[in-house]
């Protein structure tokens, strides 16, 4: 490519990037659902999601969330750190690409953001677009690196701040007051979701500190969704002490299931795909329900508990008093 062509491509790329950012700011609800309380807290989940991905890749075991006194949020992980080397195609650091480039438009519309386990890795740039200010601090390659953005636009070059022996990513953001109805974060809302994430992703230490009130909670569940079930049944009389737990993998799908009966009549089944609660259910939930009913009925027949197929248990029968969590991980999600 000639220098002139490069220049042209560069300005075409930056116009496109700007348009991506402007689109997020113009239509925030297409990316984060709404600009009320839900959308505001969704910003935190998007940033945390990237750290969870780093943990699932096996490079991070602690994620720290701070609500700061000025209502900004800091999310810190001890992963490898977002790469700071030059991204050849974009002509800026990989960090700057992650923070400022929105993925191809239309791919991340409202209909699929709920099932994709975050915004397909574009979460950081969306949060950046909707933040009056955002600061990325990266510990990597022996140094602390820092860059600052405003409303998704880079305002300082990537700076080498000081020597550092550790690795990890720290993102601080101030939600844009011109976009959100309110910008005060609720400790309980964040703590509830972070606890859920700790159940769904066993072994990761997730902490939340509210620097406005000094409240602090930490979550780490080596038992994963089996611990989740114990939590759900906490104040119930259980019919068996240990939850049933199993997991399996097939092609691009990983599945974990845990359940435990209590002496109530209520069925409480929570299903997740890529850490997102699938309230509308789906094949993972229907599959589980069908398999459970079928298995118990064939057990009854095989063990002559009943000889009469008319005496088969219904799905509702076998789910009475059941607390269950089904967690599916799809590596290459195809969205409808
Ligand atoms: C891609 C490559 C590498 C790290 C990450 C992404 C990364 C992203 C985030 C976002 C939040 N925390 C993160 N931690 C890591 C590193 C690739 C390498 O070192 O070889």
Coordinates of C-alpha atoms and ligand atoms in Angstrom, one line a residue:
X1 CA 0.0 0.0 0.0
X2 CA 1.3 3.5 -0.8
X3 CA 1.7 6.1 1.9
X4 CA -1.3 8.0 0.4
X5 CA -3.4 4.8 0.3
X6 CA -2.4 4.0 3.9
X7 CA -3.4 7.5 5.0
X8 CA -6.8 7.2 3.3
X9 CA -7.4 3.8 4.8
X10 CA -6.4 5.1 8.2
X11 CA -8.8 8.0 8.1
X12 CA -11.5 5.7 6.7
X13 CA -10.9 3.3 9.6
X14 CA -11.0 6.1 12.2
X15 CA -14.3 7.5 10.7
X16 CA -15.7 4.0 10.9
X17 CA -14.5 3.6 14.5
X18 CA -16.0 7.0 15.4
X19 CA -19.3 6.0 13.8
X20 CA -19.3 2.8 15.9
X21 CA -18.8 4.8 19.1
X22 CA -21.5 7.4 18.0
X23 CA -23.9 4.6 17.2
X24 CA -23.5 3.2 20.8
X25 CA -24.1 6.6 22.3
X26 CA -27.1 7.3 20.0
X27 CA -28.7 3.9 20.6
X28 CA -27.4 2.7 24.0
X29 CA -30.3 0.4 24.6
X30 CA -29.4 -1.7 21.5
X31 CA -26.2 -2.6 23.3
X32 CA -27.0 -2.6 27.0
X33 CA -30.8 -3.0 27.2
X34 CA -31.7 0.4 28.7
X35 CA -30.2 3.5 30.3
X36 CA -31.9 3.0 33.7
X37 CA -30.7 1.0 36.7
X38 CA -30.4 -2.2 34.7
X39 CA -28.3 -0.7 31.9
X40 CA -26.1 1.1 34.4
X41 CA -25.2 -2.1 36.2
X42 CA -24.9 -3.9 33.0
X43 CA -21.8 -1.8 32.3
X44 CA -20.0 -3.5 35.2
X45 CA -21.0 -7.0 34.0
X46 CA -19.6 -6.3 30.6
X47 CA -16.2 -5.3 32.0
X48 CA -16.2 -8.2 34.5
X49 CA -17.1 -10.6 31.7
X50 CA -13.8 -10.0 30.0
X51 CA -12.0 -10.9 33.2
X52 CA -14.1 -14.0 33.6
X53 CA -13.1 -15.0 30.0
X54 CA -9.5 -14.6 31.0
X55 CA -10.1 -16.8 34.0
X56 CA -11.9 -19.5 31.9
X57 CA -8.8 -19.5 29.7
X58 CA -6.9 -20.5 32.8
X59 CA -4.9 -17.3 33.3
X60 CA -6.7 -15.5 36.1
X61 CA -8.1 -16.5 39.5
X62 CA -9.1 -13.3 41.1
X63 CA -11.4 -10.4 40.1
X64 CA -11.8 -7.3 42.2
X65 CA -14.7 -4.9 41.8
X66 CA -14.7 -1.5 43.6
X67 CA -17.4 1.0 43.8
X68 CA -15.5 4.2 44.3
X69 CA -16.5 7.2 46.4
X70 CA -17.3 9.2 43.2
X71 CA -19.5 6.4 41.9
X72 CA -16.9 5.3 39.4
X73 CA -16.2 1.5 39.1
X74 CA -12.8 -0.2 39.1
X75 CA -12.5 -3.8 37.9
X76 CA -9.2 -5.5 38.4
X77 CA -8.0 -8.9 37.4
X78 CA -4.7 -10.9 37.8
X79 CA -4.7 -12.2 34.2
X80 CA -2.1 -11.7 31.5
X81 CA -3.1 -8.1 30.9
X82 CA -4.6 -6.9 27.7
X83 CA -1.8 -6.8 25.1
X84 CA -0.2 -3.4 24.6
X85 CA 1.9 -4.2 21.5
X86 CA 1.1 -2.6 18.2
X87 CA -1.9 -4.0 16.3
X88 CA -0.4 -4.0 12.8
X89 CA -3.7 -3.7 10.9
X90 CA -5.1 -0.8 13.0
X91 CA -1.8 1.0 13.6
X92 CA -2.5 1.5 17.4
X93 CA -1.9 -0.8 20.4
X94 CA -4.1 -3.9 20.8
X95 CA -5.3 -2.3 24.0
X96 CA -6.6 0.7 22.1
X97 CA -8.3 -1.5 19.6
X98 CA -10.1 -3.4 22.4
X99 CA -11.1 -0.2 24.1
X100 CA -12.2 2.0 21.1
X101 CA -13.3 -0.2 18.2
X102 CA -16.9 -1.4 18.1
X103 CA -17.4 -4.7 16.3
X104 CA -19.2 -4.6 12.9
X105 CA -22.6 -2.9 13.3
X106 CA -25.8 -5.0 13.4
X107 CA -24.0 -8.0 14.9
X108 CA -24.6 -6.9 18.4
X109 CA -28.2 -5.9 18.4
X110 CA -30.5 -6.2 21.4
X111 CA -31.9 -9.5 20.4
X112 CA -28.7 -11.4 21.0
X113 CA -26.9 -9.5 23.6
X114 CA -28.7 -11.4 26.3
X115 CA -27.6 -14.9 25.2
X116 CA -24.1 -14.2 24.1
X117 CA -22.5 -14.0 27.5
X118 CA -21.7 -10.4 27.1
X119 CA -21.3 -8.6 23.9
X120 CA -19.0 -11.1 22.1
X121 CA -15.9 -9.4 23.5
X122 CA -16.9 -5.9 22.4
X123 CA -18.1 -5.1 25.9
X124 CA -15.1 -2.9 26.9
X125 CA -15.6 -0.6 23.9
X126 CA -19.3 -0.3 24.5
X127 CA -18.7 0.6 28.2
X128 CA -16.0 3.1 27.0
X129 CA -18.5 4.7 24.6
X130 CA -21.0 5.2 27.4
X131 CA -18.4 6.5 29.9
X132 CA -17.5 10.2 30.4
X133 CA -14.1 8.9 31.4
X134 CA -12.4 5.6 31.3
X135 CA -8.8 4.6 32.4
X136 CA -7.1 1.3 31.4
X137 CA -4.1 0.3 33.5
X138 CA -2.2 -2.8 32.3
X139 CA 0.5 -4.7 34.1
X140 CA 2.4 -6.5 31.5
X141 CA 5.9 -7.1 30.2
X142 CA 7.5 -5.6 33.3
X143 CA 5.7 -2.3 33.3
X144 CA 2.5 -0.6 34.3
X145 CA 0.9 0.9 31.2
X146 CA -1.9 3.5 31.2
X147 CA -4.3 5.0 28.7
X148 CA -7.3 7.3 29.2
X149 CA -10.4 7.8 27.1
X150 CA -13.5 10.1 27.2
X151 CA -16.8 9.0 25.7
X152 CA -14.9 6.2 23.9
X153 CA -12.3 8.5 22.4
X154 CA -8.6 8.2 23.2
X155 CA -7.4 11.3 25.0
X156 CA -3.9 10.2 26.1
X157 CA -1.2 8.1 24.3
X158 CA -0.4 4.7 25.8
X159 CA 2.1 5.6 28.6
X160 CA 4.6 3.5 30.3
X161 CA 4.2 4.5 34.0
X162 CA 6.6 2.5 36.1
X163 CA 8.2 -0.9 36.5
X164 CA 5.9 -3.7 37.6
X165 CA 6.5 -7.3 38.2
X166 CA 2.8 -8.4 38.2
X167 CA 0.4 -8.9 35.3
X168 CA -3.2 -8.0 35.0
X169 CA -5.8 -5.6 33.8
X170 CA -7.5 -2.7 35.7
X171 CA -10.3 -0.8 34.2
X172 CA -11.9 2.3 35.8
X173 CA -14.9 4.0 34.3
X174 CA -17.3 6.9 35.1
X175 CA -20.7 6.3 33.5
X176 CA -21.7 9.2 31.3
X177 CA -24.2 11.3 33.2
X178 CA -25.6 12.6 29.9
X179 CA -26.7 9.1 29.0
X180 CA -27.8 7.4 32.2
X181 CA -30.9 8.5 34.2
X182 CA -28.9 7.9 37.4
X183 CA -25.3 7.0 37.9
X184 CA -25.3 5.7 41.5
X185 CA -24.4 2.0 41.8
X186 CA -26.3 -0.3 44.1
X187 CA -24.1 -2.7 46.1
X188 CA -26.7 -5.4 46.4
X189 CA -27.4 -5.5 42.7
X190 CA -23.8 -5.9 41.9
X191 CA -23.1 -8.3 44.7
X192 CA -26.0 -10.6 43.7
X193 CA -24.7 -10.9 40.1
X194 CA -21.0 -11.3 41.2
X195 CA -22.1 -14.1 43.6
X196 CA -23.9 -15.8 40.7
X197 CA -20.8 -15.5 38.5
X198 CA -18.7 -17.0 41.3
X199 CA -21.1 -20.0 41.5
X200 CA -21.2 -20.4 37.7
X201 CA -17.4 -20.2 37.4
X202 CA -16.0 -22.3 40.2
X203 CA -12.8 -21.4 41.9
X204 CA -12.6 -17.8 40.9
X205 CA -12.3 -15.3 43.8
X206 CA -14.6 -12.4 43.2
X207 CA -14.6 -9.5 45.6
X208 CA -16.7 -6.4 45.8
X209 CA -15.9 -3.4 47.9
X210 CA -18.0 -0.3 48.3
X211 CA -15.7 2.6 49.1
X212 CA -18.6 4.8 49.9
X213 CA -19.7 2.7 52.9
X214 CA -16.8 0.3 53.4
X215 CA -19.0 -2.7 52.7
X216 CA -17.1 -5.7 51.5
X217 CA -18.1 -9.2 50.3
X218 CA -16.1 -12.0 48.7
X219 CA -17.3 -15.0 46.8
X220 CA -15.4 -18.2 45.9
X221 CA -17.1 -21.5 45.4
X222 CA -14.9 -24.5 44.6
X223 CA -18.2 -26.5 44.5
X224 CA -19.5 -24.4 41.6
X225 CA -23.2 -25.0 40.8
X226 CA -23.5 -27.7 43.5
X227 CA -22.7 -24.9 46.0
X228 CA -25.2 -22.8 44.1
X229 CA -27.9 -25.4 44.8
X230 CA -26.9 -25.6 48.5
X231 CA -27.4 -21.8 48.6
X232 CA -30.8 -22.0 46.9
X233 CA -31.9 -24.7 49.4
X234 CA -30.2 -23.0 52.4
X235 CA -33.5 -22.5 54.4
X236 CA -35.2 -25.7 53.2
X237 CA -35.3 -29.2 54.6
X238 CA -33.5 -31.2 52.0
X239 CA -34.3 -34.8 51.2
X240 CA -30.7 -35.8 50.5
X241 CA -27.6 -34.0 51.9
X242 CA -25.4 -33.9 48.8
X243 CA -26.7 -32.3 45.6
X244 CA -26.6 -34.5 42.5
X245 CA -23.9 -33.1 40.2
X246 CA -22.7 -34.1 36.8
X247 CA -21.0 -32.6 33.8
X248 CA -20.2 -33.5 30.2
X249 CA -18.8 -32.3 27.0
X250 CA -19.8 -32.9 23.4
X251 CA -18.5 -31.1 20.3
X252 CA -18.8 -27.3 21.0
X253 CA -21.1 -27.7 24.1
X254 CA -20.1 -28.1 27.7
X255 CA -22.8 -28.8 30.2
X256 CA -23.0 -28.9 34.0
X257 CA -26.1 -29.9 36.0
X258 CA -26.8 -29.9 39.7
X259 CA -30.0 -30.6 41.6
X260 CA -31.3 -31.4 45.1
X261 CA -34.8 -32.1 46.3
X262 CA -36.4 -30.3 49.3
X263 CA -39.6 -31.1 51.1
X264 CA -41.6 -28.3 49.4
X265 CA -43.7 -28.5 46.3
X266 CA -42.0 -25.8 44.5
X267 CA -39.8 -26.3 41.4
X268 CA -36.9 -23.9 41.1
X269 CA -34.8 -24.5 38.0
X270 CA -32.3 -21.9 36.8
X271 CA -30.7 -22.3 33.4
X272 CA -27.7 -20.5 32.0
X273 CA -25.9 -20.3 28.7
X274 CA -22.4 -18.8 28.8
X275 CA -23.2 -17.4 32.3
X276 CA -26.4 -15.7 31.1
X277 CA -29.7 -16.6 32.8
X278 CA -31.9 -18.0 30.0
X279 CA -35.3 -17.1 31.5
X280 CA -37.0 -18.2 28.3
X281 CA -35.5 -21.7 28.7
X282 CA -34.1 -23.4 25.6
X283 CA -33.0 -26.8 24.4
X284 CA -30.6 -27.2 27.4
X285 CA -33.6 -26.9 29.7
X286 CA -36.1 -29.0 27.7
X287 CA -33.4 -31.6 27.2
X288 CA -32.8 -31.8 31.0
X289 CA -36.5 -32.0 31.9
X290 CA -37.2 -34.8 29.3
X291 CA -34.1 -36.8 30.3
X292 CA -35.0 -36.6 34.0
X293 CA -38.6 -37.8 33.5
X294 CA -37.6 -40.5 31.1
X295 CA -34.7 -41.8 33.3
X296 CA -36.8 -42.0 36.5
X297 CA -39.6 -43.8 34.7
X298 CA -37.3 -46.3 33.1
X299 CA -35.7 -46.8 36.5
X300 CA -39.1 -47.6 38.0
X301 CA -39.9 -50.0 35.3
X302 CA -36.5 -51.7 35.3
X303 CA -36.7 -52.1 39.1
X304 CA -40.3 -53.3 39.1
X305 CA -41.3 -50.3 41.2
X306 CA -44.2 -50.2 38.8
X307 CA -45.2 -52.7 36.0
X308 CA -47.8 -50.5 34.6
X309 CA -46.7 -47.9 32.0
X310 CA -50.0 -46.0 32.8
X311 CA -48.5 -45.3 36.2
X312 CA -45.6 -43.3 34.6
X313 CA -44.7 -40.2 36.5
X314 CA -45.3 -36.9 34.8
X315 CA -42.6 -34.2 34.4
X316 CA -44.3 -32.1 37.1
X317 CA -44.3 -35.1 39.5
X318 CA -40.5 -35.6 39.2
X319 CA -39.7 -31.9 39.5
X320 CA -41.8 -31.3 42.6
X321 CA -39.5 -29.9 45.3
X322 CA -36.5 -29.8 43.0
X323 CA -33.9 -27.1 43.0
X324 CA -31.7 -27.3 39.9
X325 CA -29.1 -25.4 38.0
X326 CA -28.2 -26.1 34.4
X327 CA -25.2 -24.3 33.0
X328 CA -24.2 -24.7 29.4
X329 CA -21.1 -23.3 27.7
X330 CA -21.2 -22.9 24.0
X331 CA -17.8 -22.1 22.5
X332 CA -19.1 -21.0 19.2
X333 CA -22.5 -19.6 19.9
X334 CA -24.8 -19.2 16.8
X335 CA -27.4 -16.7 17.5
X336 CA -30.9 -16.7 16.1
Ligands
LIG1 C1 -6.3 -11.3 24.5 C2 -5.0 -11.7 24.6 C3 -4.4 -11.7 25.9 C4 -5.1 -11.2 26.9 C5 -6.4 -10.7 26.8 C6 -7.0 -10.8 25.6 C7 -7.0 -10.2 28.0 C8 -8.2 -9.4 27.9 C9 -8.8 -8.9 29.1 C10 -9.8 -8.2 29.4 C11 -9.9 -8.0 30.8 N1 -8.9 -8.7 31.3 C12 -8.2 -9.3 30.4 N2 -7.1 -10.0 30.4 C13 -6.5 -10.5 29.3 C14 -3.0 -12.1 26.1 C15 -2.4 -12.9 25.1 C16 -1.0 -13.4 25.5 O1 -0.4 -12.9 26.6 O2 -0.4 -14.2 24.9

